[in-house]
Coordinates of C-alpha atoms in Angstrom, one line a residue:
Chain W
M76 CA 0.0 0.0 0.0
A77 CA 2.6 2.5 -1.0
A78 CA 1.3 6.0 -1.3
T79 CA 3.7 6.9 -4.1
D80 CA 2.0 4.6 -6.5
L81 CA -0.7 7.1 -7.4
N82 CA -0.2 7.7 -11.2
I83 CA -2.4 10.7 -11.5
D84 CA -2.4 10.7 -15.4
H85 CA -3.6 7.1 -15.5
V86 CA -6.2 7.6 -12.8
A87 CA -7.6 10.8 -14.3
R88 CA -8.0 9.0 -17.6
L89 CA -9.8 6.2 -15.9
A90 CA -12.1 8.7 -14.2
R91 CA -12.6 10.7 -17.4
L92 CA -11.4 13.9 -15.8
A93 CA -9.5 16.4 -18.0
L94 CA -7.3 17.8 -15.2
T95 CA -5.0 20.8 -15.7
P96 CA -1.3 20.4 -14.9
E97 CA -1.9 22.5 -11.7
E98 CA -4.7 20.3 -10.6
K99 CA -2.6 17.2 -11.2
A100 CA 0.2 18.5 -9.1
A101 CA -2.1 19.7 -6.2
F102 CA -4.1 16.5 -6.1
A103 CA -1.1 14.2 -6.2
R104 CA 0.4 16.0 -3.2
Q105 CA -2.9 16.2 -1.2
L106 CA -3.9 12.7 -2.0
G107 CA -0.4 11.6 -1.1
D108 CA -1.1 12.8 2.4
V109 CA -4.4 11.1 2.5
L110 CA -3.0 7.8 1.2
H111 CA -0.2 8.0 3.7
H112 CA -2.8 8.2 6.5
I113 CA -4.7 5.3 4.9
E114 CA -1.7 3.1 5.0
Q115 CA -2.3 2.4 8.7
L116 CA -5.3 0.2 7.6
G117 CA -2.6 -2.3 6.6
K118 CA -2.0 -2.9 10.4
V119 CA -5.4 -4.5 11.0
D120 CA -5.6 -8.2 10.9
V121 CA -8.5 -9.0 8.6
S122 CA -7.5 -12.5 7.7
Q123 CA -10.6 -14.0 9.4
V124 CA -13.0 -11.2 8.5
E125 CA -15.8 -11.1 5.9
P126 CA -16.3 -7.8 4.1
T127 CA -19.4 -5.6 4.8
A128 CA -21.0 -4.1 1.7
H129 CA -24.1 -2.8 3.5
A130 CA -24.7 -2.5 7.2
F131 CA -28.0 -4.4 6.9
P132 CA -27.9 -6.8 3.9
V133 CA -31.2 -7.0 2.1
V134 CA -31.3 -10.0 -0.3
N135 CA -33.7 -11.1 -2.9
V136 CA -35.7 -8.0 -3.3
W137 CA -38.4 -9.1 -5.7
D138 CA -40.8 -6.9 -7.5
A139 CA -44.1 -7.9 -9.2
D140 CA -43.5 -8.2 -13.0
E141 CA -46.1 -5.7 -13.9
P142 CA -45.7 -2.8 -16.4
R143 CA -45.8 0.6 -14.8
P144 CA -45.6 4.0 -16.6
G145 CA -42.0 5.4 -16.8
L146 CA -40.9 8.9 -17.6
P147 CA -42.4 10.2 -20.9
V148 CA -39.8 10.8 -23.6
E149 CA -40.2 14.5 -23.5
V150 CA -39.6 14.6 -19.7
A151 CA -36.7 12.2 -19.9
L152 CA -35.1 14.6 -22.4
Q153 CA -36.0 17.8 -20.7
N154 CA -32.5 18.2 -19.2
A155 CA -30.6 16.9 -22.2
P156 CA -27.7 19.3 -23.3
R157 CA -28.5 18.4 -26.9
Q158 CA -31.2 16.3 -28.5
R159 CA -32.5 15.3 -31.9
D160 CA -35.4 13.2 -33.0
H161 CA -36.3 12.1 -29.4
M162 CA -32.7 11.1 -28.8
F163 CA -29.6 12.4 -26.9
A164 CA -27.3 13.9 -29.5
V165 CA -23.5 13.4 -29.0
P166 CA -20.4 13.7 -31.3
K167 CA -19.9 10.8 -33.7
V168 CA -18.8 7.7 -31.8
V169 CA -18.2 5.2 -34.7
E170 CA -16.3 6.1 -37.8
Chain G
M214 CA -37.0 36.6 19.5
A215 CA -37.7 33.0 20.3
D216 CA -41.4 34.0 20.5
A217 CA -41.4 35.2 16.9
L218 CA -43.3 33.0 14.5
P219 CA -40.3 31.9 12.4
H220 CA -38.7 30.5 15.6
R221 CA -41.6 28.4 16.8
T222 CA -41.5 24.7 17.0
I223 CA -43.6 22.5 14.7
A224 CA -45.5 21.2 17.8
D225 CA -46.3 24.8 18.9
A226 CA -47.3 26.0 15.4
A227 CA -49.3 22.9 14.7
A228 CA -51.3 23.4 17.9
R229 CA -52.0 27.0 16.9
L230 CA -53.0 26.0 13.4
A231 CA -55.3 23.3 14.9
A232 CA -56.8 25.9 17.3
G233 CA -57.4 28.3 14.5
T234 CA -55.3 31.1 16.0
L235 CA -52.7 30.9 13.2
S236 CA -53.0 30.3 9.5
S237 CA -50.4 28.6 7.3
V238 CA -50.3 31.6 5.0
E239 CA -49.6 33.9 8.1
L240 CA -46.8 31.5 9.2
T241 CA -45.4 31.1 5.8
R242 CA -45.4 34.9 5.2
A243 CA -43.5 35.3 8.5
V244 CA -40.9 32.7 7.4
I245 CA -40.5 34.4 4.0
A246 CA -40.1 37.8 5.6
R247 CA -37.5 36.5 8.0
T248 CA -35.6 34.9 5.1
Q249 CA -35.7 38.2 3.2
A250 CA -34.3 40.0 6.2
V251 CA -31.3 37.7 6.9
E252 CA -30.5 35.7 3.7
D253 CA -28.1 38.3 2.3
R254 CA -25.9 37.6 5.4
V255 CA -26.5 33.8 6.0
K256 CA -26.8 32.7 2.3
A257 CA -28.4 29.4 3.2
F258 CA -30.6 29.1 0.1
N259 CA -29.7 28.1 -3.5
S260 CA -33.2 28.9 -4.7
R261 CA -36.6 29.7 -3.3
D262 CA -40.0 30.2 -4.7
E263 CA -42.1 32.5 -2.5
S264 CA -45.3 32.4 -4.6
D265 CA -45.2 28.6 -4.8
A266 CA -44.8 28.4 -1.0
L267 CA -47.8 30.7 -0.5
V268 CA -49.9 28.7 -2.9
Q269 CA -49.1 25.5 -0.8
A270 CA -49.9 27.4 2.4
A271 CA -53.2 28.6 1.0
A272 CA -54.1 25.0 0.0
S273 CA -53.3 23.9 3.6
D274 CA -55.5 26.5 5.0
A275 CA -58.3 25.5 2.6
R276 CA -57.9 21.9 3.7
R277 CA -58.1 22.8 7.3
A278 CA -61.2 25.0 6.7
A279 CA -62.9 22.1 5.0
G280 CA -62.1 19.8 8.1
Q281 CA -59.5 17.8 6.1
A282 CA -56.3 18.8 7.9
L283 CA -53.6 16.1 7.4
G284 CA -51.7 16.1 10.7
P285 CA -48.9 18.0 12.6
L286 CA -47.0 19.0 9.4
D287 CA -49.9 20.4 7.5
G288 CA -49.1 24.0 6.7
I289 CA -45.6 23.9 8.2
P290 CA -42.8 25.5 6.1
V291 CA -40.0 22.8 5.6
G292 CA -36.8 23.5 3.7
L293 CA -35.0 20.8 1.7
K294 CA -31.2 20.3 1.1
D295 CA -30.6 20.8 -2.6
V296 CA -29.9 17.1 -3.2
I297 CA -33.6 16.0 -2.7
A298 CA -35.7 16.1 -5.9
V299 CA -38.9 18.1 -6.1
N300 CA -40.8 17.6 -9.4
G301 CA -40.5 20.6 -11.6
Q302 CA -38.0 22.5 -9.4
P303 CA -34.2 23.1 -9.7
L304 CA -31.9 20.5 -8.2
T305 CA -28.3 21.5 -8.2
A306 CA -26.3 19.6 -5.5
S307 CA -24.5 23.0 -5.3
S308 CA -22.6 22.1 -8.4
R309 CA -22.0 23.8 -11.7
M310 CA -22.6 20.3 -13.2
L311 CA -26.3 20.6 -12.3
A312 CA -26.7 24.4 -12.4
N313 CA -29.6 24.2 -14.9
F314 CA -31.1 20.8 -13.9
V315 CA -34.9 20.6 -13.2
S316 CA -36.2 17.5 -11.4
P317 CA -38.5 15.3 -13.5
Y318 CA -40.0 13.6 -10.4
D319 CA -40.4 13.8 -6.6
A320 CA -38.1 12.0 -4.2
T321 CA -40.0 9.6 -1.9
V322 CA -39.4 11.9 1.1
T323 CA -40.7 14.8 -1.0
A324 CA -43.8 12.9 -1.9
R325 CA -44.3 11.9 1.8
L326 CA -43.9 15.5 3.0
K327 CA -46.4 16.7 0.4
K328 CA -48.8 14.0 1.6
A329 CA -48.4 15.2 5.2
G330 CA -49.3 18.7 4.0
A331 CA -45.9 20.4 4.6
V332 CA -45.2 23.7 2.7
L333 CA -42.0 22.9 0.8
W334 CA -39.9 26.0 1.0
G335 CA -36.5 26.6 -0.6
R336 CA -33.6 24.5 -1.8
L337 CA -30.7 24.7 0.7
N338 CA -27.0 25.1 0.1
L339 CA -24.4 22.3 0.8
D340 CA -20.9 21.2 0.0
E341 CA -20.9 20.2 -3.7
F342 CA -22.5 16.7 -4.0
A343 CA -22.5 16.6 -0.1
M344 CA -18.7 16.3 0.0
G345 CA -17.3 18.5 2.8
S346 CA -17.8 19.6 6.4
S347 CA -18.2 23.3 6.1
T348 CA -20.4 24.2 3.1
E349 CA -17.4 26.1 1.6
N350 CA -17.3 23.6 -1.3
S351 CA -20.5 24.9 -2.8
A352 CA -20.1 26.2 -6.4
F353 CA -22.5 29.0 -5.4
G354 CA -20.5 30.3 -2.4
P355 CA -20.4 29.4 1.3
T356 CA -23.2 29.6 3.8
R357 CA -22.5 31.5 7.1
N358 CA -23.1 30.4 10.6
P359 CA -26.0 32.4 12.1
W360 CA -24.2 32.5 15.5
D361 CA -21.1 34.1 14.0
L362 CA -21.1 35.1 10.4
T363 CA -17.3 34.8 10.1
R364 CA -17.6 31.1 10.8
V365 CA -18.9 28.1 8.8
P366 CA -22.2 26.4 9.6
G367 CA -20.6 22.9 9.2
G368 CA -21.5 20.6 6.4
S369 CA -22.3 19.2 4.2
S370 CA -25.9 20.1 5.0
G371 CA -24.8 23.6 6.2
G372 CA -27.7 25.4 4.5
S373 CA -30.3 23.2 6.1
A374 CA -28.8 23.8 9.6
A375 CA -28.2 27.5 9.1
A376 CA -31.6 28.2 7.6
L377 CA -33.3 26.5 10.6
A378 CA -31.1 28.3 13.2
A379 CA -31.8 31.6 11.5
G380 CA -35.6 31.2 11.5
C381 CA -35.9 30.6 7.7
A382 CA -38.0 27.4 8.1
L383 CA -39.5 25.4 11.0
A384 CA -37.7 22.3 10.0
T385 CA -35.4 21.1 7.2
L386 CA -34.2 17.9 5.6
G387 CA -30.5 17.0 5.1
S388 CA -28.5 14.0 4.2
D389 CA -25.8 12.3 6.2
T390 CA -23.0 10.2 4.7
G391 CA -20.3 10.7 7.3
G392 CA -21.9 13.3 9.7
S393 CA -23.4 15.8 7.2
I394 CA -26.6 16.2 9.4
R395 CA -25.2 15.8 12.9
Q396 CA -22.1 18.0 12.5
P397 CA -23.8 21.1 11.1
A398 CA -26.6 20.6 13.6
A399 CA -24.0 20.8 16.4
L400 CA -22.3 23.8 14.9
C401 CA -25.6 25.7 14.4
G402 CA -27.2 24.8 17.8
V403 CA -30.1 22.7 16.4
V404 CA -31.2 19.0 16.6
G405 CA -30.1 16.8 13.7
L406 CA -31.1 13.1 13.3
K407 CA -29.4 10.5 11.1
P408 CA -31.7 7.5 10.9
S409 CA -30.7 3.9 10.7
Y410 CA -29.5 2.9 7.2
G411 CA -32.6 1.9 5.2
L412 CA -35.2 3.5 7.4
V413 CA -35.8 6.4 5.1
S414 CA -35.9 5.9 1.3
R415 CA -33.1 7.3 -0.8
Y416 CA -35.2 7.4 -4.0
G417 CA -34.8 10.9 -5.4
L418 CA -31.7 11.7 -3.3
I419 CA -28.7 12.6 -5.4
A420 CA -26.3 9.7 -4.6
F421 CA -22.9 10.3 -3.0
A422 CA -22.0 7.0 -1.2
S423 CA -24.9 4.6 -1.5
S424 CA -24.1 2.3 1.3
L425 CA -23.7 5.2 3.8
D426 CA -26.2 7.9 2.6
Q427 CA -29.3 8.5 4.7
I428 CA -31.9 11.4 4.7
G429 CA -32.9 12.9 8.0
P430 CA -34.4 15.9 9.7
F431 CA -33.1 19.1 11.3
A432 CA -35.5 20.4 13.9
R433 CA -35.6 22.8 16.9
T434 CA -36.5 20.1 19.4
V435 CA -36.4 16.3 19.7
E436 CA -40.2 16.2 19.5
D437 CA -40.1 18.1 16.2
A438 CA -37.5 15.6 14.9
A439 CA -39.8 12.8 15.9
I440 CA -42.7 14.4 14.0
M441 CA -40.5 14.8 10.9
L442 CA -39.1 11.3 11.1
G443 CA -42.6 9.8 11.4
A444 CA -43.5 11.5 8.1
I445 CA -40.6 10.3 6.1
A446 CA -39.7 6.9 7.5
G447 CA -40.9 3.5 6.2
H448 CA -40.3 1.0 3.5
D449 CA -40.3 2.1 -0.1
P450 CA -40.3 -0.3 -3.1
L451 CA -38.5 2.3 -5.2
D452 CA -35.4 1.9 -3.0
S453 CA -34.1 -1.7 -3.1
T454 CA -32.0 -1.0 0.1
S455 CA -35.0 0.3 2.0
F456 CA -35.6 -1.9 5.0
R457 CA -38.9 -3.4 6.1
A458 CA -38.7 -1.9 9.5
E459 CA -41.6 -1.2 11.8
V460 CA -42.4 2.6 12.0
P461 CA -43.7 3.3 15.5
D462 CA -45.3 6.5 16.6
Y463 CA -42.1 8.3 17.5
R464 CA -43.8 11.2 19.1
R465 CA -45.8 9.1 21.5
A466 CA -42.7 7.1 22.3
L467 CA -41.1 10.2 23.8
T468 CA -43.5 10.2 26.7
E469 CA -43.9 6.4 27.0
K470 CA -40.2 5.6 27.3
K471 CA -38.9 6.9 30.6
G472 CA -35.6 5.2 31.3
P473 CA -33.4 5.0 33.3
W474 CA -31.0 3.9 30.5
R475 CA -27.6 2.4 30.5
I476 CA -25.4 4.9 28.7
G477 CA -22.0 3.9 27.3
I478 CA -19.1 6.4 27.0
P479 CA -16.7 5.2 24.3
R480 CA -13.3 6.2 25.7
E481 CA -11.8 6.5 22.2
Y482 CA -14.1 9.5 21.5
F483 CA -12.6 11.7 24.3
G484 CA -8.9 11.8 23.4
E485 CA -6.5 14.0 21.5
G486 CA -8.1 16.7 19.3
L487 CA -11.2 17.3 21.4
D488 CA -11.7 21.0 22.2
P489 CA -11.7 21.4 26.0
E490 CA -14.8 23.5 26.0
V491 CA -16.7 20.9 23.9
G492 CA -15.4 18.2 26.2
A493 CA -16.6 20.1 29.3
A494 CA -20.1 20.6 27.9
V495 CA -20.4 16.9 27.1
E496 CA -19.1 15.9 30.5
Q497 CA -21.9 18.1 32.0
A498 CA -24.4 16.1 29.9
I499 CA -23.0 12.9 31.2
A500 CA -23.3 14.2 34.8
H501 CA -27.0 15.1 34.0
Y502 CA -27.8 11.5 33.0
R503 CA -25.9 10.1 36.0
A504 CA -27.8 12.4 38.4
Q505 CA -31.1 11.2 36.8
G506 CA -30.3 7.6 37.8
C507 CA -28.8 6.4 34.5
E508 CA -26.0 3.9 34.7
I509 CA -22.9 5.4 33.0
R510 CA -20.5 2.8 31.8
E511 CA -17.2 3.3 30.0
V512 CA -17.0 1.2 26.9
S513 CA -14.4 0.6 24.2
L514 CA -14.8 0.7 20.4
P515 CA -11.3 -0.5 19.6
H516 CA -11.3 0.1 15.9
T517 CA -12.3 3.7 16.1
Q518 CA -8.8 4.8 14.9
Y519 CA -9.5 3.1 11.6
C520 CA -12.9 4.7 10.9
L521 CA -11.6 7.7 9.0
D522 CA -9.5 5.7 6.6
T523 CA -12.1 3.1 6.1
Y524 CA -14.7 5.8 5.4
Y525 CA -12.5 7.7 2.9
I526 CA -11.9 4.5 0.9
I527 CA -15.5 3.3 0.9
A528 CA -17.1 6.7 0.4
T529 CA -14.8 7.8 -2.4
A530 CA -15.0 4.5 -4.1
E531 CA -18.8 4.6 -4.1
A532 CA -18.7 8.3 -5.1
S533 CA -16.5 7.7 -8.1
S534 CA -18.9 5.1 -9.3
N535 CA -22.1 7.1 -8.6
L536 CA -20.7 10.3 -10.2
A537 CA -19.8 8.4 -13.4
R538 CA -23.3 9.2 -14.5
Y539 CA -22.3 12.9 -15.0
D540 CA -20.9 12.4 -18.5
G541 CA -22.3 15.4 -20.4
V542 CA -24.6 13.2 -22.4
R543 CA -28.0 12.9 -20.9
Y544 CA -28.2 15.8 -18.4
G545 CA -25.9 18.2 -16.6
H546 CA -23.1 20.4 -18.0
R547 CA -21.7 19.6 -21.4
A548 CA -18.4 21.1 -22.7
E549 CA -18.5 23.0 -26.0
G550 CA -16.3 22.5 -29.0
V551 CA -15.4 18.9 -28.5
T552 CA -15.1 16.5 -31.4
D553 CA -15.1 13.0 -29.8
I554 CA -17.0 11.3 -27.0
E555 CA -14.1 10.8 -24.6
Q556 CA -13.3 14.5 -24.8
L557 CA -16.9 15.3 -24.3
N558 CA -17.0 13.2 -21.1
S559 CA -13.6 14.3 -19.7
R560 CA -14.0 18.0 -20.4
S561 CA -17.6 18.2 -19.3
R562 CA -16.6 16.6 -16.0
A563 CA -13.6 18.8 -15.6
E564 CA -15.7 22.0 -16.2
G565 CA -18.7 20.8 -14.1
F566 CA -17.0 19.5 -10.9
G567 CA -15.2 21.5 -8.2
A568 CA -11.9 20.7 -6.6
E569 CA -13.1 18.5 -3.7
V570 CA -15.4 16.4 -5.9
K571 CA -12.5 15.8 -8.4
R572 CA -10.2 14.9 -5.6
R573 CA -12.6 12.3 -4.2
I574 CA -13.3 10.9 -7.7
I575 CA -9.6 10.5 -8.2
L576 CA -9.1 8.8 -4.9
G577 CA -12.1 6.6 -5.4
T578 CA -11.1 5.6 -8.9
Y579 CA -7.6 4.8 -7.6
V580 CA -8.7 2.5 -4.7
L581 CA -10.9 0.6 -7.1
S582 CA -8.4 0.3 -9.9
S583 CA -6.8 -2.9 -11.1
G584 CA -4.1 -4.0 -8.7
Y585 CA -5.3 -1.9 -5.7
Y586 CA -8.8 -3.2 -5.1
D587 CA -7.9 -5.9 -2.6
A588 CA -5.4 -3.7 -0.8
F589 CA -7.8 -0.8 -0.3
Y590 CA -11.4 -1.4 -1.1
L591 CA -11.8 -5.0 0.0
R592 CA -9.6 -4.4 3.1
A593 CA -11.7 -1.3 4.0
Q594 CA -14.9 -3.4 3.7
K595 CA -13.4 -6.0 6.1
V596 CA -12.4 -3.3 8.6
R597 CA -15.9 -2.0 8.3
T598 CA -17.1 -5.3 9.6
L599 CA -14.9 -4.9 12.6
I600 CA -16.1 -1.4 13.2
R601 CA -19.7 -2.5 13.1
Q602 CA -19.0 -5.4 15.4
D603 CA -17.4 -3.0 17.9
F604 CA -20.7 -1.1 18.2
L605 CA -22.9 -4.3 18.4
N606 CA -20.6 -5.7 21.1
A607 CA -21.0 -2.4 23.1
Y608 CA -24.8 -2.7 22.9
R609 CA -24.6 -6.0 24.9
D610 CA -23.9 -3.8 27.9
V611 CA -25.5 -0.4 27.2
D612 CA -28.7 1.0 25.6
V613 CA -27.1 4.0 23.9
L614 CA -23.7 5.6 23.4
L615 CA -22.9 9.2 24.2
T616 CA -20.1 11.2 22.6
P617 CA -19.4 14.7 21.4
T618 CA -20.8 15.3 17.9
S619 CA -17.9 17.4 16.6
P620 CA -14.4 17.7 18.1
V621 CA -14.5 21.5 17.7
P622 CA -17.1 24.2 17.6
A623 CA -17.7 26.2 14.4
F624 CA -14.4 27.3 12.7
K625 CA -13.6 30.3 10.6
L626 CA -14.3 30.3 6.9
G627 CA -11.0 29.4 5.1
E628 CA -9.5 28.0 8.3
K629 CA -9.2 24.4 7.2
S630 CA -7.7 24.6 3.7
D631 CA -6.0 21.3 3.9
P632 CA -8.3 18.4 2.9
L633 CA -7.0 16.0 5.6
A634 CA -7.6 18.7 8.3
M635 CA -11.2 19.0 7.0
Y636 CA -11.7 15.2 7.0
L637 CA -10.7 15.1 10.7
C638 CA -13.9 17.1 11.5
D639 CA -15.9 13.9 11.0
I640 CA -14.0 11.6 13.4
Y641 CA -16.9 11.2 15.9
T642 CA -19.6 10.8 13.2
I643 CA -18.4 8.5 10.5
G644 CA -18.3 5.3 12.5
V645 CA -22.1 5.5 12.8
N646 CA -22.5 5.6 9.1
L647 CA -20.2 2.6 8.6
A648 CA -22.2 0.7 11.1
G649 CA -25.6 1.9 9.7
L650 CA -26.7 3.1 13.1
P651 CA -29.2 5.9 14.1
A652 CA -27.6 8.9 15.9
I653 CA -28.8 12.3 16.9
S654 CA -27.1 15.6 17.8
V655 CA -28.7 17.7 20.5
P656 CA -27.6 21.2 21.7
C657 CA -25.7 20.8 25.0
G658 CA -24.1 24.2 25.7
F659 CA -22.2 27.1 24.3
T660 CA -18.5 28.1 24.3
R661 CA -17.3 31.3 26.0
A662 CA -17.3 32.8 22.5
G663 CA -21.0 32.0 22.2
L664 CA -20.7 29.1 19.7
P665 CA -23.1 26.1 20.1
V666 CA -21.9 22.7 21.2
G667 CA -23.6 19.4 20.3
L668 CA -24.0 16.1 22.1
Q669 CA -24.2 13.0 20.0
L670 CA -26.3 10.0 21.1
I671 CA -25.9 6.8 19.1
G672 CA -28.7 4.2 19.2
Q673 CA -29.2 0.6 18.2
P674 CA -30.3 -0.3 14.7
F675 CA -33.9 0.8 14.1
R676 CA -34.4 1.8 17.7
E677 CA -35.0 5.4 16.9
A678 CA -37.9 5.6 19.3
D679 CA -35.5 4.8 22.2
L680 CA -32.8 7.1 20.9
L681 CA -35.3 10.0 20.7
A682 CA -36.6 9.4 24.2
V683 CA -33.0 9.5 25.6
A684 CA -32.3 12.7 23.8
R685 CA -35.6 14.3 24.9
H686 CA -34.8 13.4 28.5
Y687 CA -31.8 15.7 28.3
E688 CA -33.4 18.4 26.3
Q689 CA -36.4 18.8 28.7
A690 CA -34.0 19.6 31.6
H691 CA -32.1 22.3 29.7
D692 CA -32.9 25.4 27.6
W693 CA -30.0 25.5 25.1
H694 CA -32.3 24.7 22.3
T695 CA -34.5 27.7 23.0
R696 CA -31.7 30.2 22.3
V697 CA -31.8 32.1 19.1
P698 CA -28.8 33.8 17.4
A699 CA -28.8 37.6 17.4
L700 CA -28.7 38.1 13.7

């Protein structure tokens, strides 16, 4: 769990965040401090411990298989930055 | 000032409304007037719609005149943190990303408040996407603490706490992922309740960390918090993590449950970093319970020192996943002048998110990334098990736990510029979220400088009725909660 492993360019790409060089430098330093703090978790013996995803696990939540009205197309598109023919418009994805 | 209409409790206003000596329009007008008088200094609101509030108030009065009043919240102005959806109204999360977003539906808590007749009034400021402990991370500027305008109200639900303390609503809703209701409640001198995970539906709440987030009320008294909780609690099929828990009459439980209780004092919560004046006020509260015949027992939560790290791994991991939806495609900010889809995603997010949100997305993406998942995320989930077990072990010997809510009273704006220093504000509140427990912050004194101090009581899972009764027992013997800031 070495804090120096944080490759900010790689992680920013994974997170789809176009960071400025200034942001990259600042975040790398600040998160270095946080990760250094986090390293102490390595001291805990968790070899016999199951992970907790939710405090009160709820399993098998079934719902009746009945159609219900959803958002009308116009409402679903009301916050779209750009739309065309009842669809979200984006730059060309496939050449 | 405490007699003025905007500073009344829900219980008091509801009694007057029922008796016909007060109308909802009159009450709502008074709250609007108070807001107009103080908002340029407090800055608790992201948006507010006065004519819409008065229409709701008039509808409440008409219901009452027709003999169809809905209950104690009918006609009461209630403010909402700006992460809770109201159909047709702005919903920003205090982010540029959602500056122009309009909710296409109601959150479940919104629908339930409407059903209870509440007058929904204003969207309240927060740290962007609920990430922070001071409300300074809002893209629209910080909220001020009504007790000292040079200080923060706490966060992330700072607007909800400040608006209530300033008399701009009779109650408000916030959300609490690591202390975001309890800490601002403590810093602003009001009651703040974080319910058990799953008691209140998260449907229509903008997600931060889904295994930790809970909606809960801010109120002037424990009784008012009980009224609010009764209105919003209960199973909801629209939230698959919603728990099928019994919802008792919390208000009635306040008078039925009389104690004495066994109260545990976790020794790890009274160590280094605790402000001496905060510590002294909390010791006074312990002395109160002891004098009232409660058994005070020191207990240990041995993994407390790991709560902060566990929290910042789990919360950022979940946030990085939840916030992936802000991609510039379907809603939210979209960057101009981009030619391919990855650029559109990356630049829209870079322009839409503020610094703290970006930092947490980076951290969360890192701890989930290939090669690090086991060392960070999986390990944190295992330590979470130990933290939760600590609490459950303690409850074999005691009914509730008592701690300070925040290690320090309200700090100055700009005082905590280092992220890690800000994260340390949450050391007494985050364990509760990791364990999914209910907890409440209640005013328990003031510092010599006149800043409020909060007492945290932590209850057993889904035992809110007992927790509220213990809190009410303290509140009834003190008058801290009746004080009003001189704005």
